[in-house]
XYZ file of C-alpha atoms in Angstrom:
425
model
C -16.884 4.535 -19.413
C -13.551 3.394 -18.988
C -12.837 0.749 -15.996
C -11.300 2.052 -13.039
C -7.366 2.013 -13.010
C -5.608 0.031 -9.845
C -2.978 2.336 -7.897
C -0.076 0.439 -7.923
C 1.496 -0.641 -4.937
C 4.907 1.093 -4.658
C 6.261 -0.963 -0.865
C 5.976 -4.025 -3.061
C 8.377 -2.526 -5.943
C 10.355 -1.168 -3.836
C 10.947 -4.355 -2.185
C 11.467 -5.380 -5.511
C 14.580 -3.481 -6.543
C 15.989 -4.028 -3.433
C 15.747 -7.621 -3.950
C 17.688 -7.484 -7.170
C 20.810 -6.584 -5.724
C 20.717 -9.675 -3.664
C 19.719 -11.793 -7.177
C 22.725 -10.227 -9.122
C 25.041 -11.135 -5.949
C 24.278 -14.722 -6.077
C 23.997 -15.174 -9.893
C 27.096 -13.496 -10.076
C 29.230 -15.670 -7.712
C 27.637 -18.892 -9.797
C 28.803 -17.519 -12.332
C 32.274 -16.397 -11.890
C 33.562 -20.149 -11.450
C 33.121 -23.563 -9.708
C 34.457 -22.370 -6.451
C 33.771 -18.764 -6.184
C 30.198 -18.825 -4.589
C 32.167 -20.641 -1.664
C 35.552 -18.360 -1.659
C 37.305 -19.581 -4.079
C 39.186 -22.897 -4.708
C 42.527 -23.853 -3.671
C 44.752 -20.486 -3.047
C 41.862 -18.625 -2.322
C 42.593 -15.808 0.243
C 41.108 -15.719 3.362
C 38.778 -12.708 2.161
C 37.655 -14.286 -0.257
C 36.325 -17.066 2.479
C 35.167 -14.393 4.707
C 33.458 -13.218 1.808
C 31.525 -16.040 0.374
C 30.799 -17.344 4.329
C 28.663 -13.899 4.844
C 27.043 -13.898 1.313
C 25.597 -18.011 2.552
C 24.757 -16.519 5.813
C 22.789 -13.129 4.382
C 21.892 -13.610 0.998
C 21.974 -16.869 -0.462
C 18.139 -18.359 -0.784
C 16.881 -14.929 1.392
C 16.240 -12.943 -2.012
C 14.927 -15.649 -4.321
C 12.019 -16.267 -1.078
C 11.677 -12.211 -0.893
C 10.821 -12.391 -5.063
C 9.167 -15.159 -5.033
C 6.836 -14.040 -2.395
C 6.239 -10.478 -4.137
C 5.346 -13.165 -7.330
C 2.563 -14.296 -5.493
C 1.145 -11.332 -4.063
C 1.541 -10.015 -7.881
C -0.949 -13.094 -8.956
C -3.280 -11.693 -6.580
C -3.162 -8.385 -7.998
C -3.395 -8.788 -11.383
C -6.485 -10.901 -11.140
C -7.991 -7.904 -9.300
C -6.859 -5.709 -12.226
C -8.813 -8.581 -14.930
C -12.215 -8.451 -12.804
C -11.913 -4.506 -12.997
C -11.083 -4.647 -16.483
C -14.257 -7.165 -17.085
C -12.100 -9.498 -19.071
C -11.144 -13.293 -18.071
C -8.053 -13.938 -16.157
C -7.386 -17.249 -16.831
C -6.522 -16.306 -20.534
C -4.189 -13.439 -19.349
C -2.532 -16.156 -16.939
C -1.604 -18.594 -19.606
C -0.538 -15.891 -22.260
C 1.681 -14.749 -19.004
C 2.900 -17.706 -18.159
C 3.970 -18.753 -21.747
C 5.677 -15.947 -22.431
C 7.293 -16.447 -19.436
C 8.199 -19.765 -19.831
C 9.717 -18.565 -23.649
C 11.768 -15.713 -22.084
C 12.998 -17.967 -19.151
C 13.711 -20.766 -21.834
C 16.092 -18.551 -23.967
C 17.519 -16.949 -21.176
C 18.960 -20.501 -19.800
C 20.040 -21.495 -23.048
C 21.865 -18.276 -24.169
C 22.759 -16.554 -20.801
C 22.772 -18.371 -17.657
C 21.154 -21.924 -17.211
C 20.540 -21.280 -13.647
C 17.801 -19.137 -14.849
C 14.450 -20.260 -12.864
C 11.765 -18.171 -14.673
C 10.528 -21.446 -16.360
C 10.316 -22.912 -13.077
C 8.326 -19.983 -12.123
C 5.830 -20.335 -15.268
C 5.424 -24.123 -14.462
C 4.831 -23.416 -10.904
C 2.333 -19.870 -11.928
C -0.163 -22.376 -13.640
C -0.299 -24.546 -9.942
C -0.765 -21.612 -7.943
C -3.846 -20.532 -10.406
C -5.551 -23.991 -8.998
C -4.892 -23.662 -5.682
C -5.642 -19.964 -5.473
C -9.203 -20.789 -4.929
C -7.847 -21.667 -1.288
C -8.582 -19.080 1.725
C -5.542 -17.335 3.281
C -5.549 -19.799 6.240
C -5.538 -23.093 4.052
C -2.528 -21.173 1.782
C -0.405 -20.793 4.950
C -1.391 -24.126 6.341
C -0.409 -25.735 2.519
C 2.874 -23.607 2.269
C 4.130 -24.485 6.009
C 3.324 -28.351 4.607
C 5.837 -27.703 1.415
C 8.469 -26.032 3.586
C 8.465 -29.180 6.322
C 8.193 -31.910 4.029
C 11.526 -30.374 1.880
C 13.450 -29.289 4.918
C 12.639 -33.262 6.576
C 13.953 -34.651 2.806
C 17.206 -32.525 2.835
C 17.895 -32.940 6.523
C 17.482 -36.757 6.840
C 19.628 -36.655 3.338
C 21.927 -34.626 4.834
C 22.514 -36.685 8.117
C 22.636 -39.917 6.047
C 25.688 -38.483 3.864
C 27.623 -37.417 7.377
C 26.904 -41.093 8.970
C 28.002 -42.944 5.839
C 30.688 -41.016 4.532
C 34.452 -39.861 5.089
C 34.776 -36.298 5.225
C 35.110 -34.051 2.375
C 38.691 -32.948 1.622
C 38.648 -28.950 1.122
C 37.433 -28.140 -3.106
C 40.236 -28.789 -5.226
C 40.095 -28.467 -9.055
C 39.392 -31.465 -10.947
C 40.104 -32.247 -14.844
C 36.252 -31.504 -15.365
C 36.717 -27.730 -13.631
C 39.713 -27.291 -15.986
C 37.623 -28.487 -19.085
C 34.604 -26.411 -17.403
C 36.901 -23.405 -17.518
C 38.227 -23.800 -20.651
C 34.600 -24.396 -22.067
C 32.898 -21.430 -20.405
C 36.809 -19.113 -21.744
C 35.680 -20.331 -25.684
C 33.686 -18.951 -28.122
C 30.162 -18.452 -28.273
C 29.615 -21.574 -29.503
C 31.667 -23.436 -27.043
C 29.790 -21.681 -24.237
C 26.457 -22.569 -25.651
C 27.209 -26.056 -25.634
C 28.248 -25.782 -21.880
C 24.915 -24.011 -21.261
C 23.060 -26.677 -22.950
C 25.164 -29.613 -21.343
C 24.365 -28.005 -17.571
C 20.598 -27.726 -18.155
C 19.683 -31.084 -16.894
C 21.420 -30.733 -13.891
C 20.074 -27.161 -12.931
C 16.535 -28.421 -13.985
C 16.593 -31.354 -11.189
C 17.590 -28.745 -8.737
C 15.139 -26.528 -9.588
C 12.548 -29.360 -9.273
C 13.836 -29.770 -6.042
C 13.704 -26.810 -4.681
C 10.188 -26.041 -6.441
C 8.488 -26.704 -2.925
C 10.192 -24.068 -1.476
C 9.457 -21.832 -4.617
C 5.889 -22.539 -4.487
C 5.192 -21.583 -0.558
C 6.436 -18.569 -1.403
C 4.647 -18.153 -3.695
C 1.405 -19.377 -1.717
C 2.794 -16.746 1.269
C 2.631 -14.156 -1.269
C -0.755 -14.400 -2.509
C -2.159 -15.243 1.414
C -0.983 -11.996 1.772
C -2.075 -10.107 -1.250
C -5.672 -11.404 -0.202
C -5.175 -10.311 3.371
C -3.711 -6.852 1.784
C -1.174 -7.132 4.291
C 1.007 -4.481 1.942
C -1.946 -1.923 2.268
C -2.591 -2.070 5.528
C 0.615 -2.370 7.246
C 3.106 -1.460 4.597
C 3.662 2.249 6.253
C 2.592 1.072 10.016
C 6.087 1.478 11.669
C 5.316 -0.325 14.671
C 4.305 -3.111 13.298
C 7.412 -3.346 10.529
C 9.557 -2.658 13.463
C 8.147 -5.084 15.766
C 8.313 -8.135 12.700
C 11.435 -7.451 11.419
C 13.105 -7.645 15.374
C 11.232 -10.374 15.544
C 12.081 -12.690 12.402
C 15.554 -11.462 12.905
C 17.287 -13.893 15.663
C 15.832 -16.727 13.474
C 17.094 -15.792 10.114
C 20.410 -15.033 11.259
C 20.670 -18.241 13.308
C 19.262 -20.252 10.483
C 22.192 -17.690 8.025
C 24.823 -18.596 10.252
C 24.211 -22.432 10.665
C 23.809 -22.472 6.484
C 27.319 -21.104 6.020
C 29.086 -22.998 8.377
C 27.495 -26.380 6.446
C 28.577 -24.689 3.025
C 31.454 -22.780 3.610
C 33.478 -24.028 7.002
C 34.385 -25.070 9.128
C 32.042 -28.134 8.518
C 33.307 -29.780 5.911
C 30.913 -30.297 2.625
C 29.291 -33.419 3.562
C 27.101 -30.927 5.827
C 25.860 -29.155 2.587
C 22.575 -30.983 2.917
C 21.907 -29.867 6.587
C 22.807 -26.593 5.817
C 20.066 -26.411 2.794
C 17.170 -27.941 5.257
C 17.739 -25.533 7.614
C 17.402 -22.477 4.573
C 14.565 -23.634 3.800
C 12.995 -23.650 7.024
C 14.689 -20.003 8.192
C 15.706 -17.575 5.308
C 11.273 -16.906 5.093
C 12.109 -15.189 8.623
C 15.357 -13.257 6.730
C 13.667 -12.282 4.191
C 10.859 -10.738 6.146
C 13.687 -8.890 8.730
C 14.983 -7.765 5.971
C 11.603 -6.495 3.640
C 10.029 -5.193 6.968
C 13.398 -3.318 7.616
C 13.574 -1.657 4.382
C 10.236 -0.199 4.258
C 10.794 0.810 8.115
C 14.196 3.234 7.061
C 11.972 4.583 4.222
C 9.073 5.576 5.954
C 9.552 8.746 7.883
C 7.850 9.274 11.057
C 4.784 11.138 9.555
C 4.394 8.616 6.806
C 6.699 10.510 4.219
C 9.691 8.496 2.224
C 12.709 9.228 1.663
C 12.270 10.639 -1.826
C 15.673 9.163 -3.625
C 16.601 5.777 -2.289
C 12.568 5.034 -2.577
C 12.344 6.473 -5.959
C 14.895 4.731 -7.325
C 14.368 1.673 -5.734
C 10.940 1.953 -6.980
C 12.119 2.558 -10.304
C 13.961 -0.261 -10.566
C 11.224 -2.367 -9.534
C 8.770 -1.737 -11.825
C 11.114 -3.459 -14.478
C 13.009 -6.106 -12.530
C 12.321 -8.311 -14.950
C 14.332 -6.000 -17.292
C 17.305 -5.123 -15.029
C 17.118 -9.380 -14.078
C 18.156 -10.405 -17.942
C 20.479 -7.341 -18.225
C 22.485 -9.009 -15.024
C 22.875 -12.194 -16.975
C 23.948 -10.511 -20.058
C 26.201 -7.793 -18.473
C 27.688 -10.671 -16.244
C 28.029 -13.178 -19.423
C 30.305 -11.125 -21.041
C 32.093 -10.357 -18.342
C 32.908 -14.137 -17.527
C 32.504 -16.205 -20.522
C 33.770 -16.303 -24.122
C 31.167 -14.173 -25.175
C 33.190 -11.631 -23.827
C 36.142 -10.954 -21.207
C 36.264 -14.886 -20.528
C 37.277 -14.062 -16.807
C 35.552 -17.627 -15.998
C 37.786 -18.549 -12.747
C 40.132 -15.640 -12.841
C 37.924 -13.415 -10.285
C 37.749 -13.732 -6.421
C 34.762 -13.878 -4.602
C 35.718 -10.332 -3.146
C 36.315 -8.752 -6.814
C 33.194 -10.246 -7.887
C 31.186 -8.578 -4.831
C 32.707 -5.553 -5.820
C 32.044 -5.504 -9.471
C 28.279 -6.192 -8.350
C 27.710 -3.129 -6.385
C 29.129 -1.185 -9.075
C 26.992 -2.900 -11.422
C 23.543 -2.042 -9.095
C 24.252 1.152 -8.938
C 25.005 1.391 -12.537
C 21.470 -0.421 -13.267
C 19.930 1.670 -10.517
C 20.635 5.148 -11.982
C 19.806 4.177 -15.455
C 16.686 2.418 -14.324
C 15.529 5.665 -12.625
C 16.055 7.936 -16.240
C 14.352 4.754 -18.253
C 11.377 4.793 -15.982
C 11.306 8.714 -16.407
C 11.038 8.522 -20.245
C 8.545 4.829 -20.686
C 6.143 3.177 -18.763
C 8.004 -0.148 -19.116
C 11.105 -1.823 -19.410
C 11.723 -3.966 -22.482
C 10.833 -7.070 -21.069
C 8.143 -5.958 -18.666
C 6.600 -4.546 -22.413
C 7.209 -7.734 -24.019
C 5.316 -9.757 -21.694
C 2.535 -7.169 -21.213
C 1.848 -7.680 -24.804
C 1.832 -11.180 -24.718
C -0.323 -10.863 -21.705
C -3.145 -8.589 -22.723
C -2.326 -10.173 -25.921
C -2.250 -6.398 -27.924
C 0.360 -3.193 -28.111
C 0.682 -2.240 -24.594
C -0.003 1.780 -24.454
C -0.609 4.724 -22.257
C 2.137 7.445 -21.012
C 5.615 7.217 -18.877
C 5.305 7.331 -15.486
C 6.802 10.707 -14.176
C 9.126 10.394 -11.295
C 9.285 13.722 -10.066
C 10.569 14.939 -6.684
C 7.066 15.903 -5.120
C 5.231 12.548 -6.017
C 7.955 10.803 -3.215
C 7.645 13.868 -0.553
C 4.094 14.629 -0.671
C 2.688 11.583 0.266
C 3.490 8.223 1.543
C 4.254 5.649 -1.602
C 0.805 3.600 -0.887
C -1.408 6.523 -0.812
C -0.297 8.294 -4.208
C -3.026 7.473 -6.761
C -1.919 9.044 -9.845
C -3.626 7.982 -12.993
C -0.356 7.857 -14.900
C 1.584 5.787 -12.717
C -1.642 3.392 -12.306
C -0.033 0.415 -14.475
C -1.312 -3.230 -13.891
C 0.240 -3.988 -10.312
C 2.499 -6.846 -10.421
C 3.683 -5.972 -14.370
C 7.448 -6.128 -12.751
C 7.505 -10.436 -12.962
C 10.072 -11.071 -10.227
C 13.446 -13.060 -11.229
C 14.045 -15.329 -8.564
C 15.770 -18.148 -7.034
């Protein structure tokens, strides 16, 4: 007799696709040029500043938490799914997390080196030892990591505004002109560059790993408390935590952007980033709580598109997450347009919503016609370590109208829960 098959979670990918739009918009504005995640250099327009101010305020750091959260609570479900199964998880884990590692590893040296999925394969194999830990202990440990990085990037932070003069507004440099030209070359030229920049966007990430790793810790406190099961479609209580979290993330948004991008001038950057890390958690849950709150009807029924294809879309972030490096790679380096520089933050914004909706609808007809995305089948084989089977999942109309999204058991749509690896920060 077979083992019995896990019904996925769908809140969880749905929160999941939702989350990638947030990803591309942040990846994207790195990506364009020096300046554009902050308006724009000198010149810039004043939308442009607008622009980048509200993306600091409601995006930056809020997504990369959301994922890295739903990573955790993934960890939690997937071990489930071994026990069930009857076969070892720590095997599974470390297959995962090396093929992780690999596909994180070749997607910072070819794509974008502010890729942080090796950070998340490095930080996978800590939160195996310290998921022993009740859900208590996990909050207590992940409150611990927040306050101990927020304390190091504050007192940083106020030390740089004591000691130094202010920061004149950005203005290019010989390096951002060699940068530019670099990243304009050809594909060898733009190798090099992503090769050069590795060591820098490593030490960040190892800085910011606390932060990753809380979330993480949140996310499997939860999984453990099945906080997605039991209050994913209770509308009180999603309406009552998101108005809640919501004066406190926005604050914290609002505080961020003035530090990054004015009026305080850059020597505030530091400040700005310690008081992220203690508030986008409370954006990120205003935001997740909101979203499943506008997509759960009244009698517990979804709305059947925009949770479909969200849903969609989450079950191979991990998929549509490289595509948005390689789609946005051509787009501003030499392997393609070279448009490194030559966008403004508002163009940029505007190419990514065209580019999430592009991903969204072909996500939705992909996860009509396979059970997984390339990369989401590529690391299930390296997982389970054998040739992942079993049927698509159909995404028909009645499946979303039916039912509400946690109560659907379908045998077909059972997959693994947690197979869509979240990108993040």
């Amino acid at each position: 007799m077979s083992p019995p098959r896990a019904r996925r979670i769908d809140e969880l990918d749905v929160l999941r696709g939702f989350a990638l739009f947030g990803i591309l918009v942040v990846n994207a504005l790195l990506m364009a040029g020096p300046y554009t995640v902050l308006g724009g250099g000198p010149g810039a327009s004043g939308a442009d500043r607008i622009a980048a101010w509200a993306v600091t305020a409601l995006v930056t750091a809020k997504f990369y938490v959301l994922f890295s959260f739903l990573f955790g609570y993934g960890f939690a479900l997937q071990a489930r799914s071994a026990r069930r199964a009857g076969a070892a998880f720590a095997p599974r884990h470390l297959r995962r997390t090396a093929g992780l590692f690999v596909l994180g590893a070749a997607h910072a040296a070819l794509l974008y080196p502010g890729d942080v999925l090796t950070t998340y394969a490095v930080l996978a194999l800590v939160l195996y030892g310290l998921s022993g830990l009740g859900v208590r202990a996990l909050l207590r440990v992940a409150a611990a990591l927040l306050l101990l990085l927020a304390a190091l990037l504050l007192g940083y932070g106020l030390l740089t505004v004591a000691l130094t003069e202010p920061v004149p507004d950005a203005s290019y440099t010989p390096g951002d002109a060699a940068r530019a030209a670099a990243y304009r070359g050809d594909a060898a030229s733009v190798l090099h560059t992503h090769l050069r920049d590795l060591p820098a966007v490593l030490g960040t990430n190892l800085l910011y790993a606390p932060a990753m790793l809380a979330a993480f810790l949140g996310g499997l406190a939860a999984a453990k408390s099945r906080l997605a099961e039991r209050r994913g479609q209770d509308r009180a209580w999603l309406r009552r935590t998101a108005l809640r979290r919501l004066p406190l993330g926005l604050g914290g948004g609002a505080v961020a952007a003035c530090c990054a991008s004015g009026p305080l001038d850059g020597r505030w950057f530091l400040v700005g980033q310690a008081v992220t890390v203690l508030t986008a958690p409370a954006l990120a849950t205003s935001y997740a709580c909101g979203l499943l709150l506008l997509l759960t009807g009244r009698a517990g029924a979804r709305v059947p598109a925009a949770a479909g294809v969200l849903a969609a879309a989450g079950r191979m972030a991990l998929t549509h997450y490289l595509t948005q490096s390689l789609v946005l790679a051509c787009v501003f380096s030499g392997y393609g347009l070279g448009l490194y520089d030559r966008a403004g933050t508002v163009a940029v914004l505007a190419d990514c919503v065209l580019l999430y909706a592009a991903q969204l609808w072909l996500g939705a007809r992909l996860s009509a016609r396979t059970r997984y995305g390339p990369a989401e089948w590529v690391l299930r084989a390296v997982t389970l370590g054998r040739r992942p089977g079993g049927p698509p999942r159909p995404v028909t109309k009645p499946a979303w109208t039916a039912a509400p999204l946690a109560s659907r058991s379908d045998p077909r749509r059972s997959a693994e829960p947690g197979d869509g690896v979240p990108p993040a920060p």
